[in-house]
Short mmCIF file of C-alpha atoms in Angstrom, two decimals:
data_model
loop_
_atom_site.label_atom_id
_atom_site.label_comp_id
_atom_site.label_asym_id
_atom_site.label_seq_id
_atom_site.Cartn_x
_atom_site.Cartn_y
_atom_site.Cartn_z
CA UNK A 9 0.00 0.00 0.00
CA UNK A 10 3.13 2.53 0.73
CA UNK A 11 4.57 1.63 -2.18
CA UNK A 12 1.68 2.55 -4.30
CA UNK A 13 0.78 5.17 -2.89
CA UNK A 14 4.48 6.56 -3.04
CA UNK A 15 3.91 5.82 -7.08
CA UNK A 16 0.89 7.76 -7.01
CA UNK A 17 2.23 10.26 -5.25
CA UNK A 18 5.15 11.03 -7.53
CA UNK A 19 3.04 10.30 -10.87
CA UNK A 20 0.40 13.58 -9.60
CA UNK A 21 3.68 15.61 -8.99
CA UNK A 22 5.76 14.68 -12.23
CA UNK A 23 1.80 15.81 -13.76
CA UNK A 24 1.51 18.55 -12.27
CA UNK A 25 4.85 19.76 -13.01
CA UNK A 26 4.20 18.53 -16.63
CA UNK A 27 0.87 20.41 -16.57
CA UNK A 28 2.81 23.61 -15.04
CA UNK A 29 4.89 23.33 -18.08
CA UNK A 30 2.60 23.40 -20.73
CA UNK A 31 0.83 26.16 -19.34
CA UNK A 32 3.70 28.26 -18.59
CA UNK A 33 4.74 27.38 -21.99
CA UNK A 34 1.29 28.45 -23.37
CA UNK A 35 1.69 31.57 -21.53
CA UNK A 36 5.00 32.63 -22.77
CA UNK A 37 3.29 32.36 -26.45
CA UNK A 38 0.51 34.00 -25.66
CA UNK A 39 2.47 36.78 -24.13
CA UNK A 40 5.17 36.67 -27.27
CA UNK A 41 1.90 36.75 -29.57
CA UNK A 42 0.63 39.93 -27.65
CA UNK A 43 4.07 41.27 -27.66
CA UNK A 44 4.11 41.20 -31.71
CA UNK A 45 0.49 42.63 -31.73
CA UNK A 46 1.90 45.42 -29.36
CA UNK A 47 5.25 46.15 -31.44
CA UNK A 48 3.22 46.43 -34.55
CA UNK A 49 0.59 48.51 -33.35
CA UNK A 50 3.46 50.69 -30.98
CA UNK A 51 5.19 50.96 -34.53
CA UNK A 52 2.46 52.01 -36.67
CA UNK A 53 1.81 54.73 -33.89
CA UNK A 54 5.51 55.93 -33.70
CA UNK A 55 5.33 56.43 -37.69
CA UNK A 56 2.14 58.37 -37.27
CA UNK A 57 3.47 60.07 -34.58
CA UNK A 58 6.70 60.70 -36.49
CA UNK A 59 5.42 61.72 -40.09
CA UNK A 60 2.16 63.21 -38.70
CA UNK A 61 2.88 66.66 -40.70
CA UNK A 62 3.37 64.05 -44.31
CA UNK A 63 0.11 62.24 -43.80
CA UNK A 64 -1.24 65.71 -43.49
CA UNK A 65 -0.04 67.02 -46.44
CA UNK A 66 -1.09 64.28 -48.23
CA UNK A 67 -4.81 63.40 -46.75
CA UNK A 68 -6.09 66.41 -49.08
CA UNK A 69 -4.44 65.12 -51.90
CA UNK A 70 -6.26 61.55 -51.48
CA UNK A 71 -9.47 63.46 -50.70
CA UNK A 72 -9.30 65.54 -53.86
CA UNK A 73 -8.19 62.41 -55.84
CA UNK A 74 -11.03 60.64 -54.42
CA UNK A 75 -13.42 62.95 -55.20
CA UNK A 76 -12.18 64.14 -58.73
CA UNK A 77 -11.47 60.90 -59.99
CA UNK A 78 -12.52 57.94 -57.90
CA UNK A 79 -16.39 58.67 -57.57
CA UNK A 80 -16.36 59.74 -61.49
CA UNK A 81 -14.86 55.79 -62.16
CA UNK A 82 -16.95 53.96 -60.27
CA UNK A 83 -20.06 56.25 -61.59
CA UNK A 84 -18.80 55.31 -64.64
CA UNK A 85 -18.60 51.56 -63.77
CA UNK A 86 -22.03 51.08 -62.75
CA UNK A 87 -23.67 53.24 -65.37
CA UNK A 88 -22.09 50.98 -68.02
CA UNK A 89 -24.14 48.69 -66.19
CA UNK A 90 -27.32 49.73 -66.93
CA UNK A 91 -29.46 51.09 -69.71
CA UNK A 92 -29.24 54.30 -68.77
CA UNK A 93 -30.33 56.89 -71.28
CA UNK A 94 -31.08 60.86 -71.85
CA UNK A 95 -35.06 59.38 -71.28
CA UNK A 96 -35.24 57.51 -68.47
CA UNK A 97 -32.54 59.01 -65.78
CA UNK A 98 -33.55 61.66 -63.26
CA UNK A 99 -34.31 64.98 -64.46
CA UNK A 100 -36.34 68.39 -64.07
CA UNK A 101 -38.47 69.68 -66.47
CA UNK A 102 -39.77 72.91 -64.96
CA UNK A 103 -41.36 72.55 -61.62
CA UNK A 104 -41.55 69.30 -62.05
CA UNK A 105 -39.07 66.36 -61.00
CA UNK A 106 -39.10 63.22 -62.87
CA UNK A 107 -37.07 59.95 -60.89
CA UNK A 108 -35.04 58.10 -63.07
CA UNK A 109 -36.58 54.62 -64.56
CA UNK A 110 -33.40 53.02 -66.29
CA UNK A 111 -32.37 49.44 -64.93
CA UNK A 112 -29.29 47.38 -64.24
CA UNK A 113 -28.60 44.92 -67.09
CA UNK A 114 -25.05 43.66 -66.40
CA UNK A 115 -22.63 43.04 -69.33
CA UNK A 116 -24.87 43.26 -71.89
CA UNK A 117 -23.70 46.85 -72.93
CA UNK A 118 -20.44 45.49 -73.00
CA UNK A 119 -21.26 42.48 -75.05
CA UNK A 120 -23.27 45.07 -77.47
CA UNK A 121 -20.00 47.13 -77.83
CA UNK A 122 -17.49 44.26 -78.20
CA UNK A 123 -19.70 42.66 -80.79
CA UNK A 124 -20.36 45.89 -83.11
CA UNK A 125 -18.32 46.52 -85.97
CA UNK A 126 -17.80 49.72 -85.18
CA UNK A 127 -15.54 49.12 -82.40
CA UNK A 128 -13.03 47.45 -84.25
CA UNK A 129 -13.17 49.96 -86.75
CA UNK A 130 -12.19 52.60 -83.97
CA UNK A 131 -9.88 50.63 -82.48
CA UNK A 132 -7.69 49.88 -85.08
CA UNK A 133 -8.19 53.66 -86.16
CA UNK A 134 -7.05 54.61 -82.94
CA UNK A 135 -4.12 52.06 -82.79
CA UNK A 136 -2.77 53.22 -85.78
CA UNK A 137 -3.08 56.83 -84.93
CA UNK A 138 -1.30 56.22 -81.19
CA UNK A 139 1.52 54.31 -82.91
CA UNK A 140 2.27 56.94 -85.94
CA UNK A 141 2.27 59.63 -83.47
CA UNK A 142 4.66 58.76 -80.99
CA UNK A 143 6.88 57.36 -83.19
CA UNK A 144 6.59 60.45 -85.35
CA UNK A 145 7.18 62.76 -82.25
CA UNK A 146 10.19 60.77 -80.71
CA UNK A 147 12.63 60.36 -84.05
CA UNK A 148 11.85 64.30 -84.49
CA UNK A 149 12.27 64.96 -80.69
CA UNK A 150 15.56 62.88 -80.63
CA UNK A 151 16.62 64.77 -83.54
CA UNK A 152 15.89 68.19 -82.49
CA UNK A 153 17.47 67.08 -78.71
CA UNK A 154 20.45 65.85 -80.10
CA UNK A 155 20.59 69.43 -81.99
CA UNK A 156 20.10 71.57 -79.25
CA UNK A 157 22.58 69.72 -77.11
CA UNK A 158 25.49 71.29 -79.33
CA UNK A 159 27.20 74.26 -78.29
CA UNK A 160 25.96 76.74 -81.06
CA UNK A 161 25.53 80.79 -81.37
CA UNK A 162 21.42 81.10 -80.49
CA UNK A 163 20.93 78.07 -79.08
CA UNK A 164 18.68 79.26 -76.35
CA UNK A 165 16.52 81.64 -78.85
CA UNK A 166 16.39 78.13 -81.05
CA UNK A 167 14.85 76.30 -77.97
CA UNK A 168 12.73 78.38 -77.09
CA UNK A 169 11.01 78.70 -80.31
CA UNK A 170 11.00 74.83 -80.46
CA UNK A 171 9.36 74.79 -76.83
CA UNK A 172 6.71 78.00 -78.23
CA UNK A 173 3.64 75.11 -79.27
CA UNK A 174 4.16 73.71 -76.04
CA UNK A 175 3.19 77.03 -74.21
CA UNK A 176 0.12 78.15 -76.62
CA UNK A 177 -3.33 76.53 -75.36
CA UNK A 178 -3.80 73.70 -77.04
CA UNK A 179 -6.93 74.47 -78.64
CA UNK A 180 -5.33 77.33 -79.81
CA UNK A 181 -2.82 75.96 -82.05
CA UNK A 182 -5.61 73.44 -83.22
CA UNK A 183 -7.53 76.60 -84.48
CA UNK A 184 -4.89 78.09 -86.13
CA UNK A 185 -4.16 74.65 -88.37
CA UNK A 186 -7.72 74.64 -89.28
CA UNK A 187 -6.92 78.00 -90.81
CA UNK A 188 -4.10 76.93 -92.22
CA UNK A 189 -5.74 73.54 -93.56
CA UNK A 190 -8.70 75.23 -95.08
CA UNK A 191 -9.04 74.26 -98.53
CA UNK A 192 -10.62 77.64 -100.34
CA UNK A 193 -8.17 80.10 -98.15
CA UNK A 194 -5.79 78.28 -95.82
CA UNK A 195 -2.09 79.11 -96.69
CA UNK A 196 -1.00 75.98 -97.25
CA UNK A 197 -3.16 75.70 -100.66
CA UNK A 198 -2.07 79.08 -101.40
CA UNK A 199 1.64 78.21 -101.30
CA UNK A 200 0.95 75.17 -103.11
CA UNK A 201 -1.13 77.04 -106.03
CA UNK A 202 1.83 79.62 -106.33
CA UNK A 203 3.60 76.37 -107.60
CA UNK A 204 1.01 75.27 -109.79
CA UNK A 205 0.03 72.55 -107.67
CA UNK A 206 -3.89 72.05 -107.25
CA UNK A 207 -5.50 72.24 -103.59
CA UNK A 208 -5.10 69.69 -101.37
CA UNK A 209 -8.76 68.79 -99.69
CA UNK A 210 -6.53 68.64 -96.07
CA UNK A 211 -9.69 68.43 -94.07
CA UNK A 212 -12.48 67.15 -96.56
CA UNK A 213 -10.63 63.95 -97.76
CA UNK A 214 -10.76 60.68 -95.45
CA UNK A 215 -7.12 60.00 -96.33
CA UNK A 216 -5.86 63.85 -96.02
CA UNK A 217 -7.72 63.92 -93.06
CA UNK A 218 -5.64 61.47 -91.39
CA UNK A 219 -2.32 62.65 -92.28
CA UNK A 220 -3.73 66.00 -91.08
CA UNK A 221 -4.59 65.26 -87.82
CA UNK A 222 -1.30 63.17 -87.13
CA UNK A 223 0.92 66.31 -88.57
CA UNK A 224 -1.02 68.28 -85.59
CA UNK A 225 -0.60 66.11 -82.84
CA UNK A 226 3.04 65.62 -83.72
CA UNK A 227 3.48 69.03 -83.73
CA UNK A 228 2.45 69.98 -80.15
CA UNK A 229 3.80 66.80 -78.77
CA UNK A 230 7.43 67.24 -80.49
CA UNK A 231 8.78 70.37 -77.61
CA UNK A 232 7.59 67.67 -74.46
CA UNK A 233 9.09 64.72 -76.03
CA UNK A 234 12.52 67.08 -76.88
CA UNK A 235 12.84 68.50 -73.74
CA UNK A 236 12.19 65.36 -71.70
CA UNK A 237 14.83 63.88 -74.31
CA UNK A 238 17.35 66.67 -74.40
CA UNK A 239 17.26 66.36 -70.40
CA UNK A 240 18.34 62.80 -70.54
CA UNK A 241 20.90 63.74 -72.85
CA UNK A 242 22.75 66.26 -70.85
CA UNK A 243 22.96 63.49 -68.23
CA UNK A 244 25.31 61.20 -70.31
CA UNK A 245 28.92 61.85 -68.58
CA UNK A 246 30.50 63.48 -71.86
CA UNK A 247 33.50 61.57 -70.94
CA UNK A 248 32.28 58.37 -72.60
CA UNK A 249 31.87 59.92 -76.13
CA UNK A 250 35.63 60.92 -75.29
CA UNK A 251 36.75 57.96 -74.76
CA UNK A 252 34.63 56.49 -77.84
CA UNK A 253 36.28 59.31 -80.27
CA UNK A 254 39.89 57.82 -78.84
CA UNK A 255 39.10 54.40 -79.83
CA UNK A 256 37.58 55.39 -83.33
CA UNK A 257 34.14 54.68 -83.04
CA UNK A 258 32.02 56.64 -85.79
CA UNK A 259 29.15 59.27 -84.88
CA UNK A 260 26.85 56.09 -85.58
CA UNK A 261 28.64 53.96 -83.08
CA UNK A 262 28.75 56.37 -80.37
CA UNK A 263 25.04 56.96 -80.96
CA UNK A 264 24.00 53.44 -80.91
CA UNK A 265 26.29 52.36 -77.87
CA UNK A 266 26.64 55.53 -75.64
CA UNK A 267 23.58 57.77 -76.64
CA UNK A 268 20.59 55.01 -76.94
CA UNK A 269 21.36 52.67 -74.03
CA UNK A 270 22.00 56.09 -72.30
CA UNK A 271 18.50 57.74 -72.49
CA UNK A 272 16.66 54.34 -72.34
CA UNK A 273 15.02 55.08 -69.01
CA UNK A 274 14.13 58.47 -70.24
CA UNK A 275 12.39 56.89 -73.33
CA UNK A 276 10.68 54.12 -72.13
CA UNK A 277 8.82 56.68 -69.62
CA UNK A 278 7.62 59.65 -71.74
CA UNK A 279 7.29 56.68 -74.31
CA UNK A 280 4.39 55.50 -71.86
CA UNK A 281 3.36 59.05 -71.59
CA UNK A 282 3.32 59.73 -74.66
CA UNK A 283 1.03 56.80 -75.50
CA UNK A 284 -1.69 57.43 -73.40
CA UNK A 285 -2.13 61.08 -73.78
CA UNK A 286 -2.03 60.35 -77.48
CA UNK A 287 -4.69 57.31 -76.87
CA UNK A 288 -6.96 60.03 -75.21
CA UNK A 289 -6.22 63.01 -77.50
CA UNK A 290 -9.67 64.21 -77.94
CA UNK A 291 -9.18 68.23 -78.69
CA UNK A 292 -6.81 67.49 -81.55
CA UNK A 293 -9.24 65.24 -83.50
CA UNK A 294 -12.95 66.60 -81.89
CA UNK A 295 -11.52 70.56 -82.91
CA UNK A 296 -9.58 69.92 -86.17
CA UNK A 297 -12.10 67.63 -87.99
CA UNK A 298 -15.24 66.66 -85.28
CA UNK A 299 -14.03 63.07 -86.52
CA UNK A 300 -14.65 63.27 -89.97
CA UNK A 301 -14.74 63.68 -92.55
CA UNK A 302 -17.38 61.24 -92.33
CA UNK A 303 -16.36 59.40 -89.06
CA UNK A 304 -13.05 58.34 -90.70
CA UNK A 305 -10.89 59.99 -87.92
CA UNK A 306 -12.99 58.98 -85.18
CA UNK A 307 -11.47 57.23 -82.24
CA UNK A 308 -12.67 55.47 -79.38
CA UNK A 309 -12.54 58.88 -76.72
CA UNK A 310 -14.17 61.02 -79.25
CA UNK A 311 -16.66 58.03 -80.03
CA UNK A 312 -17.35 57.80 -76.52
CA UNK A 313 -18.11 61.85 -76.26
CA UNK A 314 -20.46 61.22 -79.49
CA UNK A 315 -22.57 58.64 -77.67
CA UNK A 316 -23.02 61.07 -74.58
CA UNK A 317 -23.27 64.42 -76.25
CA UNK A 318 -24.14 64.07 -80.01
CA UNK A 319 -26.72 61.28 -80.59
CA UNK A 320 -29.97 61.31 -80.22
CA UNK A 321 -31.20 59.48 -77.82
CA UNK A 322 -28.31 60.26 -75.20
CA UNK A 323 -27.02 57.17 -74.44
CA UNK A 324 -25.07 57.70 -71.44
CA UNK A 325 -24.66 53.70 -70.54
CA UNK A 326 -23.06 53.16 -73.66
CA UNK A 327 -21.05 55.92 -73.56
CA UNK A 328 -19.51 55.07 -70.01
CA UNK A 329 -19.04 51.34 -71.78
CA UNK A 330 -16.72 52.80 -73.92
CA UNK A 331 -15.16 54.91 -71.38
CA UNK A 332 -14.61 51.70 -69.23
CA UNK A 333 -13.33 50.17 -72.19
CA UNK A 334 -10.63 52.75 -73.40
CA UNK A 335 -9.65 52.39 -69.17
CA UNK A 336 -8.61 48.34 -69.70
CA UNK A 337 -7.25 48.51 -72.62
CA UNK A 338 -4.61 51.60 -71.38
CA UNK A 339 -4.39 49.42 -67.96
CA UNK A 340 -3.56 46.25 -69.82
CA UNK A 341 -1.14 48.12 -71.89
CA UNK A 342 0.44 49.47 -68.82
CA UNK A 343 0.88 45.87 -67.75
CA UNK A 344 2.59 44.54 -70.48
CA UNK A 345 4.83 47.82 -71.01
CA UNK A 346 6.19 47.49 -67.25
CA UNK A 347 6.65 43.72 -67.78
CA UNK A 348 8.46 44.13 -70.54
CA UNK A 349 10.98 46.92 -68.89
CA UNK A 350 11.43 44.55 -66.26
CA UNK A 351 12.32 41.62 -68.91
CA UNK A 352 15.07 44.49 -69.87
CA UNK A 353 16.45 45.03 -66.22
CA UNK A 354 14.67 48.13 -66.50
CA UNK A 355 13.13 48.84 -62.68
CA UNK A 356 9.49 50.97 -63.01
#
């Protein structure tokens, strides 16, 4: 009976001391698990704390963002959703107040879109144009950059007639091409028919037209796409095209080794640039030729203004359908451009 109850007695204890263990152990990770909680949320207070003044400069930046833009997109978003029309939203007619009536279908505007011809049409329209201009404007900025970054007498009066579209309103200069484009008594057919050469219908051909509005847009993009280019350029140490001269490379081979790999992070960016502002350019085309003639110049922004503004019924679903539309296909762009940088060791 001693003897068992000895063995009882030291199985409870070597228990209870197991039990003690455990639980200590237990409590040691709990406390280590409220420790991390507490560093995390005593370090996210010490940054507030720290950088109170940034997050206040900022927070009306966000707001205005917010505001501006965010409510506008998702607006946009569910309206493309629905069959939302000039008839059937909210409105006031006098004193009286009508509640709008239109209804969410889903994807079906979207399905409409993607399925009409039309879209294609404007697409590839608009592909073409994007890809003629900012090729166009960087081989005439690069030029002009390389130009300008010569020491020459009147250098600075040559730059800053180069950099004078840049500064004039853009509608401006639009309005003063259409002068100069008109067929009956723009200059340009006046210069030509001192040489004997008939008019050129600039505006009023589908084919002129296109060239026309392409010449325009290159013109007021060239002074940005110069001056972001002639910056890169002034940032190559000149001691490398030094060193090239001494070995006897060419002006060719210190162009394509020194000056190219040189200004590649300074292309591929105002490349990007370029390419959306150009995919959105809608004062250019709407002011120069209202997408004609015809609708040969249309593209997909200044198709999506026609739906809202020009016709009849206002179709203001649609519209934001095409809006949402021209939004993927610039994000998806931006997604393979970055991709593609980082496939080059380029970091963006």
């Amino acid at each position: 009976m001693a003897a068992d109850t000895s063995q009882s007695v030291v199985k409870a204890a070597d228990g209870g001391v197991g039990n003690d263990s455990a639980g200590r152990g237990r409590s040691r990770w709990t406390d280590s698990g409220n420790t991390g909680n507490t560093r995390n949320t005593g370090g996210l207070r010490r940054a507030l704390a720290t950088h109170w003044y940034a997050w206040a400069m900022v927070a009306p930046v966000v707001l205005v963002l917010g505001v501006i833009i965010g409510w506008p997109l998702v607006r946009g978003v569910y309206l493309s959703l629905t069959d939302a029309n000039e008839r059937n939203v909210a409105r006031d007619i006098g004193a009286r107040h009508i509640d709008a009536t239109y209804e969410f279908i889903g994807l079906d505007n979207y399905t409409a879109v993607l399925g009409d011809p039309v879209f294609l049409q404007r697409l590839v329209w608009t592909v073409v144009w994007t890809v003629a201009c900012v090729s166009i404007t960087f081989v005439l900025g690069l030029t002009l950059a390389n130009m300008l970054n010569r020491q020459f007498r009147g250098r600075a009066a040559y730059r800053m007639a180069l950099i004078l579209p840049w500064a004039v309103p853009g509608f401006v200069s639009v309005f003063a091409w259409r002068f100069l484009f008109n067929r009956d008594n723009g200059i340009l057919n006046k210069v030509l028919d001192g040489g004997g050469i008939a008019a050129v219908p600039w505006l009023d051909d589908p084919t002129w037209a296109k060239f026309s509005v392409i010449a325009v847009n290159v013109w007021l993009g060239i002074p940005f796409m110069m001056v972001a280019l002639l910056g890169g350029l002034q940032s190559i140490p000149g001691e490398l095209y030094e060193a090239a001269e001494m070995d006897g490379a060419t002006a060719w081979q210190r162009f394509r080794h020194i000056t190219l790999p040189g200004l590649r992070t300074v292309s591929m960016t105002v490349i990007l640039l370029s390419t959306i502002w150009t995919f959105n350019m809608f004062p250019v085309i709407f002011l120069l030729t209202r997408g004609g003639p015809g609708d040969s110049t249309e593209i997909l922004v200044t198709q999506a203004f026609r739906e809202a503004f020009i016709t009849s019924p206002r179709d203001f679903a649609v519209s934001a359908t095409w809006g949402v539309l021209i939004l993927l296909l610039l994000m998806i762009f931006a997604l393979v451009y970055r991709r593609s940088l980082r496939k080059q060791g380029e970091v963006w």
